[in-house]
Amino acid sequence: MRRGEVWESRLHPRSGAEQSGRRPVIVLSNDGFNAIESWQSVIVVPCSTSDKQRARGPTAVALKKGAGGLRKGSVALCHQITTIDRTKLVTRWGSLRAEEMAAVEQGLRAALDMS
């Protein structure tokens, strides 16, 4: 797996307001870590198709259908960065283009107040 790839994932069990169920995620973790098979964790941003999530401001980054293989127009929920076990990644859908990943990175900077 590589940074910027979109994967279908199984995000359960989760709790509270955390995104759960089968959904696309965007890989954020460093490719150096991603290449180490014994490194079991991967940092991801979950995606949602909910219109309610679209209104969350600069940390909710809109992605068009087809971006990185997304089946529907989606929102990268940059305020819900999470670490998961790589066994929760099911199927690789594709990779975001550089400008799409740049938009996600801008959302991450907003979420972490790192402008």
PDB file of C-alpha atoms in Angstrom:
ATOM      1  CA  MET A   1       0.000   0.000   0.000  1.00  0.00           C
ATOM      2  CA  ARG A   2       1.101   3.566  -0.657  1.00  0.00           C
ATOM      3  CA  ARG A   3       0.253   7.042   0.609  1.00  0.00           C
ATOM      4  CA  GLY A   4      -2.657   8.486  -1.375  1.00  0.00           C
ATOM      5  CA  GLU A   5      -4.228   5.138  -2.221  1.00  0.00           C
ATOM      6  CA  VAL A   6      -7.942   4.596  -1.676  1.00  0.00           C
ATOM      7  CA  TRP A   7      -8.916   1.269  -0.101  1.00  0.00           C
ATOM      8  CA  GLU A   8     -12.197  -0.308   0.857  1.00  0.00           C
ATOM      9  CA  SER A   9     -11.953  -1.041   4.570  1.00  0.00           C
ATOM     10  CA  ARG A  10     -13.814  -2.743   7.400  1.00  0.00           C
ATOM     11  CA  LEU A  11     -13.879  -0.138  10.169  1.00  0.00           C
ATOM     12  CA  HIS A  12     -15.415  -2.135  12.959  1.00  0.00           C
ATOM     13  CA  PRO A  13     -15.503  -2.357  15.814  1.00  0.00           C
ATOM     14  CA  ARG A  14     -15.619   1.398  16.425  1.00  0.00           C
ATOM     15  CA  SER A  15     -17.471   3.489  18.982  1.00  0.00           C
ATOM     16  CA  GLY A  16     -19.324   6.760  19.370  1.00  0.00           C
ATOM     17  CA  ALA A  17     -19.012   9.191  16.466  1.00  0.00           C
ATOM     18  CA  GLU A  18     -16.164   7.264  14.792  1.00  0.00           C
ATOM     19  CA  GLN A  19     -16.810   6.225  11.198  1.00  0.00           C
ATOM     20  CA  SER A  20     -17.558   2.524  11.023  1.00  0.00           C
ATOM     21  CA  GLY A  21     -18.619  -0.248   8.673  1.00  0.00           C
ATOM     22  CA  ARG A  22     -17.328  -0.893   5.164  1.00  0.00           C
ATOM     23  CA  ARG A  23     -16.150   2.335   3.592  1.00  0.00           C
ATOM     24  CA  PRO A  24     -13.327   3.824   1.593  1.00  0.00           C
ATOM     25  CA  VAL A  25     -10.294   5.208   3.386  1.00  0.00           C
ATOM     26  CA  ILE A  26      -7.310   7.183   2.105  1.00  0.00           C
ATOM     27  CA  VAL A  27      -3.872   5.998   3.205  1.00  0.00           C
ATOM     28  CA  LEU A  28      -1.881   8.798   4.875  1.00  0.00           C
ATOM     29  CA  SER A  29       1.004   6.992   6.517  1.00  0.00           C
ATOM     30  CA  ASN A  30       4.540   7.326   5.237  1.00  0.00           C
ATOM     31  CA  ASP A  31       5.498   4.942   2.434  1.00  0.00           C
ATOM     32  CA  GLY A  32       8.579   3.920   4.420  1.00  0.00           C
ATOM     33  CA  PHE A  33       6.309   2.518   7.140  1.00  0.00           C
ATOM     34  CA  ASN A  34       3.826   1.149   4.606  1.00  0.00           C
ATOM     35  CA  ALA A  35       6.566  -0.936   2.962  1.00  0.00           C
ATOM     36  CA  ILE A  36       7.459  -2.772   6.181  1.00  0.00           C
ATOM     37  CA  GLU A  37       5.251  -5.878   6.272  1.00  0.00           C
ATOM     38  CA  SER A  38       5.717  -6.339  10.011  1.00  0.00           C
ATOM     39  CA  TRP A  39       4.448  -2.782  10.603  1.00  0.00           C
ATOM     40  CA  GLN A  40       0.800  -3.621  11.273  1.00  0.00           C
ATOM     41  CA  SER A  41      -0.622  -0.098  11.597  1.00  0.00           C
ATOM     42  CA  VAL A  42      -1.672   2.261   8.843  1.00  0.00           C
ATOM     43  CA  ILE A  43      -2.856   5.855   9.237  1.00  0.00           C
ATOM     44  CA  VAL A  44      -5.983   6.641   7.218  1.00  0.00           C
ATOM     45  CA  VAL A  45      -8.722   9.196   6.654  1.00  0.00           C
ATOM     46  CA  PRO A  46     -12.205   7.692   6.326  1.00  0.00           C
ATOM     47  CA  CYS A  47     -14.549   8.844   3.561  1.00  0.00           C
ATOM     48  CA  SER A  48     -18.310   9.337   3.669  1.00  0.00           C
ATOM     49  CA  THR A  49     -21.059   9.924   1.119  1.00  0.00           C
ATOM     50  CA  SER A  50     -23.284  11.683   3.680  1.00  0.00           C
ATOM     51  CA  ASP A  51     -24.525  15.153   2.709  1.00  0.00           C
ATOM     52  CA  LYS A  52     -24.435  16.020   6.417  1.00  0.00           C
ATOM     53  CA  GLN A  53     -20.664  15.440   6.448  1.00  0.00           C
ATOM     54  CA  ARG A  54     -20.161  17.769   3.453  1.00  0.00           C
ATOM     55  CA  ALA A  55     -21.127  20.751   5.607  1.00  0.00           C
ATOM     56  CA  ARG A  56     -18.353  20.232   8.162  1.00  0.00           C
ATOM     57  CA  GLY A  57     -16.128  22.972   6.768  1.00  0.00           C
ATOM     58  CA  PRO A  58     -12.490  22.921   5.677  1.00  0.00           C
ATOM     59  CA  THR A  59     -11.772  19.530   7.242  1.00  0.00           C
ATOM     60  CA  ALA A  60     -14.345  17.824   4.985  1.00  0.00           C
ATOM     61  CA  VAL A  61     -12.749  17.564   1.534  1.00  0.00           C
ATOM     62  CA  ALA A  62     -15.072  16.814  -1.385  1.00  0.00           C
ATOM     63  CA  LEU A  63     -13.865  14.158  -3.829  1.00  0.00           C
ATOM     64  CA  LYS A  64     -15.650  13.411  -7.090  1.00  0.00           C
ATOM     65  CA  LYS A  65     -16.866   9.984  -8.140  1.00  0.00           C
ATOM     66  CA  GLY A  66     -13.915   8.201  -9.738  1.00  0.00           C
ATOM     67  CA  ALA A  67     -11.228   9.983  -7.699  1.00  0.00           C
ATOM     68  CA  GLY A  68      -8.927   7.182  -6.598  1.00  0.00           C
ATOM     69  CA  GLY A  69     -11.556   4.698  -7.756  1.00  0.00           C
ATOM     70  CA  LEU A  70     -14.329   6.054  -5.505  1.00  0.00           C
ATOM     71  CA  ARG A  71     -17.694   4.533  -6.492  1.00  0.00           C
ATOM     72  CA  LYS A  72     -19.599   7.713  -5.487  1.00  0.00           C
ATOM     73  CA  GLY A  73     -18.851  11.348  -4.807  1.00  0.00           C
ATOM     74  CA  SER A  74     -17.452  11.343  -1.279  1.00  0.00           C
ATOM     75  CA  VAL A  75     -16.031  13.490   1.484  1.00  0.00           C
ATOM     76  CA  ALA A  76     -12.624  12.821   3.059  1.00  0.00           C
ATOM     77  CA  LEU A  77     -13.197  13.368   6.783  1.00  0.00           C
ATOM     78  CA  CYS A  78      -9.828  14.883   7.663  1.00  0.00           C
ATOM     79  CA  HIS A  79     -11.003  15.594  11.231  1.00  0.00           C
ATOM     80  CA  GLN A  80     -11.325  11.810  11.761  1.00  0.00           C
ATOM     81  CA  ILE A  81      -7.732  10.714  11.113  1.00  0.00           C
ATOM     82  CA  THR A  82      -7.314   7.251  12.586  1.00  0.00           C
ATOM     83  CA  THR A  83      -4.861   4.377  12.824  1.00  0.00           C
ATOM     84  CA  ILE A  84      -6.102   0.921  11.879  1.00  0.00           C
ATOM     85  CA  ASP A  85      -4.611  -2.531  11.568  1.00  0.00           C
ATOM     86  CA  ARG A  86      -3.693  -3.188   7.942  1.00  0.00           C
ATOM     87  CA  THR A  87      -5.826  -6.360   7.997  1.00  0.00           C
ATOM     88  CA  LYS A  88      -8.859  -4.020   7.930  1.00  0.00           C
ATOM     89  CA  LEU A  89      -7.909  -2.951   4.393  1.00  0.00           C
ATOM     90  CA  VAL A  90      -9.924  -5.126   2.015  1.00  0.00           C
ATOM     91  CA  THR A  91      -9.524  -3.992  -1.592  1.00  0.00           C
ATOM     92  CA  ARG A  92      -7.370  -1.336  -3.250  1.00  0.00           C
ATOM     93  CA  TRP A  93      -9.576   0.919  -5.411  1.00  0.00           C
ATOM     94  CA  GLY A  94      -6.942   3.277  -6.829  1.00  0.00           C
ATOM     95  CA  SER A  95      -4.813   6.330  -6.059  1.00  0.00           C
ATOM     96  CA  LEU A  96      -5.676   9.986  -5.726  1.00  0.00           C
ATOM     97  CA  ARG A  97      -4.123  12.364  -8.243  1.00  0.00           C
ATOM     98  CA  ALA A  98      -1.594  14.875  -6.895  1.00  0.00           C
ATOM     99  CA  GLU A  99      -4.121  17.744  -6.797  1.00  0.00           C
ATOM    100  CA  GLU A 100      -6.689  15.581  -4.983  1.00  0.00           C
ATOM    101  CA  MET A 101      -4.118  14.524  -2.394  1.00  0.00           C
ATOM    102  CA  ALA A 102      -3.060  18.174  -2.007  1.00  0.00           C
ATOM    103  CA  ALA A 103      -6.681  19.050  -1.138  1.00  0.00           C
ATOM    104  CA  VAL A 104      -6.761  16.252   1.465  1.00  0.00           C
ATOM    105  CA  GLU A 105      -3.460  17.501   2.902  1.00  0.00           C
ATOM    106  CA  GLN A 106      -4.957  21.014   3.168  1.00  0.00           C
ATOM    107  CA  GLY A 107      -7.898  19.505   5.081  1.00  0.00           C
ATOM    108  CA  LEU A 108      -5.450  17.745   7.407  1.00  0.00           C
ATOM    109  CA  ARG A 109      -3.607  21.008   8.063  1.00  0.00           C
ATOM    110  CA  ALA A 110      -6.941  22.649   8.955  1.00  0.00           C
ATOM    111  CA  ALA A 111      -7.894  19.755  11.257  1.00  0.00           C
ATOM    112  CA  LEU A 112      -4.545  19.877  13.062  1.00  0.00           C
ATOM    113  CA  ASP A 113      -4.175  23.686  12.991  1.00  0.00           C
ATOM    114  CA  MET A 114      -0.931  23.331  11.047  1.00  0.00           C
ATOM    115  CA  SER A 115      -1.366  26.091   8.481  1.00  0.00           C
TER     116      SER A 115
END
